[in-house]
C-alpha cells in the first residue's frame, strides 16, 4: 500500500533506515529495500532526524527555522522520501 505524503501528519524514519552524516548532508540507506537516498544539505538532515519529535512535517520544518513561504523544496524532498519508503507515517510500525 502506497502512502501519499501529507505534511500535516506525523512522520518518522522507517525502522530499517540508517542515516550516515556526510559533509554535504547525509546518506540514507534502507536495509529492507536496499535503496540509497542523498540528503543534500544539513537543514533537511535536521528535519528528517527530528520528524518523530513533532506532530507533523510542517512543525518540524518550522522548528528548523524554515518559514512557511520557503517550505516547498523541503516538502518536495520529504515527499520523495515517503515514496521511496524511507519515511513512514508516525503510527506505522
XYZ file of C-alpha atoms in Angstrom:
93
model
C 0.000 0.000 0.000
C 1.457 3.352 -1.049
C 1.119 6.248 1.344
C 0.753 9.759 -0.033
C 2.783 12.439 1.689
C 0.674 14.733 3.846
C 2.732 17.487 5.531
C 0.031 17.916 8.163
C 0.531 14.469 9.709
C 3.308 12.875 11.737
C 6.210 11.102 10.012
C 9.327 9.239 11.083
C 12.196 7.316 9.564
C 11.379 3.720 8.702
C 12.910 1.443 11.350
C 15.113 -0.175 8.669
C 16.678 3.125 7.564
C 20.146 4.177 8.680
C 21.354 7.779 8.425
C 25.043 8.397 7.802
C 26.112 12.037 8.182
C 28.281 13.409 5.382
C 29.863 16.842 4.792
C 27.189 17.633 2.159
C 24.257 16.381 4.284
C 23.662 12.656 4.742
C 23.164 9.278 3.112
C 20.061 7.262 3.949
C 20.144 3.513 3.390
C 17.048 1.319 3.623
C 18.088 -2.190 4.616
C 14.725 -3.631 3.533
C 14.549 -2.208 0.021
C 18.317 -1.669 -0.388
C 17.637 1.870 -1.656
C 20.048 4.720 -1.073
C 18.995 8.367 -0.810
C 21.097 11.502 -0.545
C 20.148 14.466 1.622
C 21.934 17.396 0.043
C 22.066 19.854 2.930
C 22.270 19.782 6.692
C 18.906 21.513 7.138
C 16.959 18.647 5.544
C 19.016 16.208 7.638
C 17.964 18.098 10.770
C 14.322 17.990 9.664
C 14.381 14.262 8.838
C 16.074 13.413 12.131
C 13.554 15.473 14.108
C 10.322 14.371 12.392
C 9.364 11.925 15.151
C 9.658 14.749 17.708
C 6.962 16.850 16.006
C 3.232 16.330 15.431
C 3.593 16.934 11.677
C 6.147 17.695 8.970
C 5.310 21.406 8.852
C 6.095 21.726 12.572
C 9.460 20.023 12.041
C 10.248 22.465 9.235
C 9.273 25.467 11.343
C 11.398 24.179 14.243
C 14.361 24.020 11.828
C 13.817 27.702 11.024
C 12.129 27.211 7.647
C 9.320 29.722 7.207
C 6.109 28.584 5.540
C 6.891 30.509 2.342
C 10.233 28.644 1.942
C 8.956 25.122 2.677
C 8.120 23.966 -0.873
C 11.504 22.384 -1.759
C 11.711 20.702 1.637
C 8.158 19.373 1.366
C 9.043 18.005 -2.065
C 12.140 16.265 -0.648
C 10.107 14.748 2.181
C 7.521 13.540 -0.343
C 10.250 11.800 -2.337
C 11.463 10.102 0.848
C 7.925 8.904 1.552
C 7.635 7.494 -1.992
C 10.914 5.622 -1.539
C 9.657 4.292 1.828
C 12.445 5.996 3.790
C 9.759 7.839 5.793
C 6.577 6.289 7.127
C 3.536 7.714 8.911
C 4.138 8.082 12.643
C 1.612 5.402 13.606
C 3.122 2.771 11.248
C 5.254 0.113 12.922
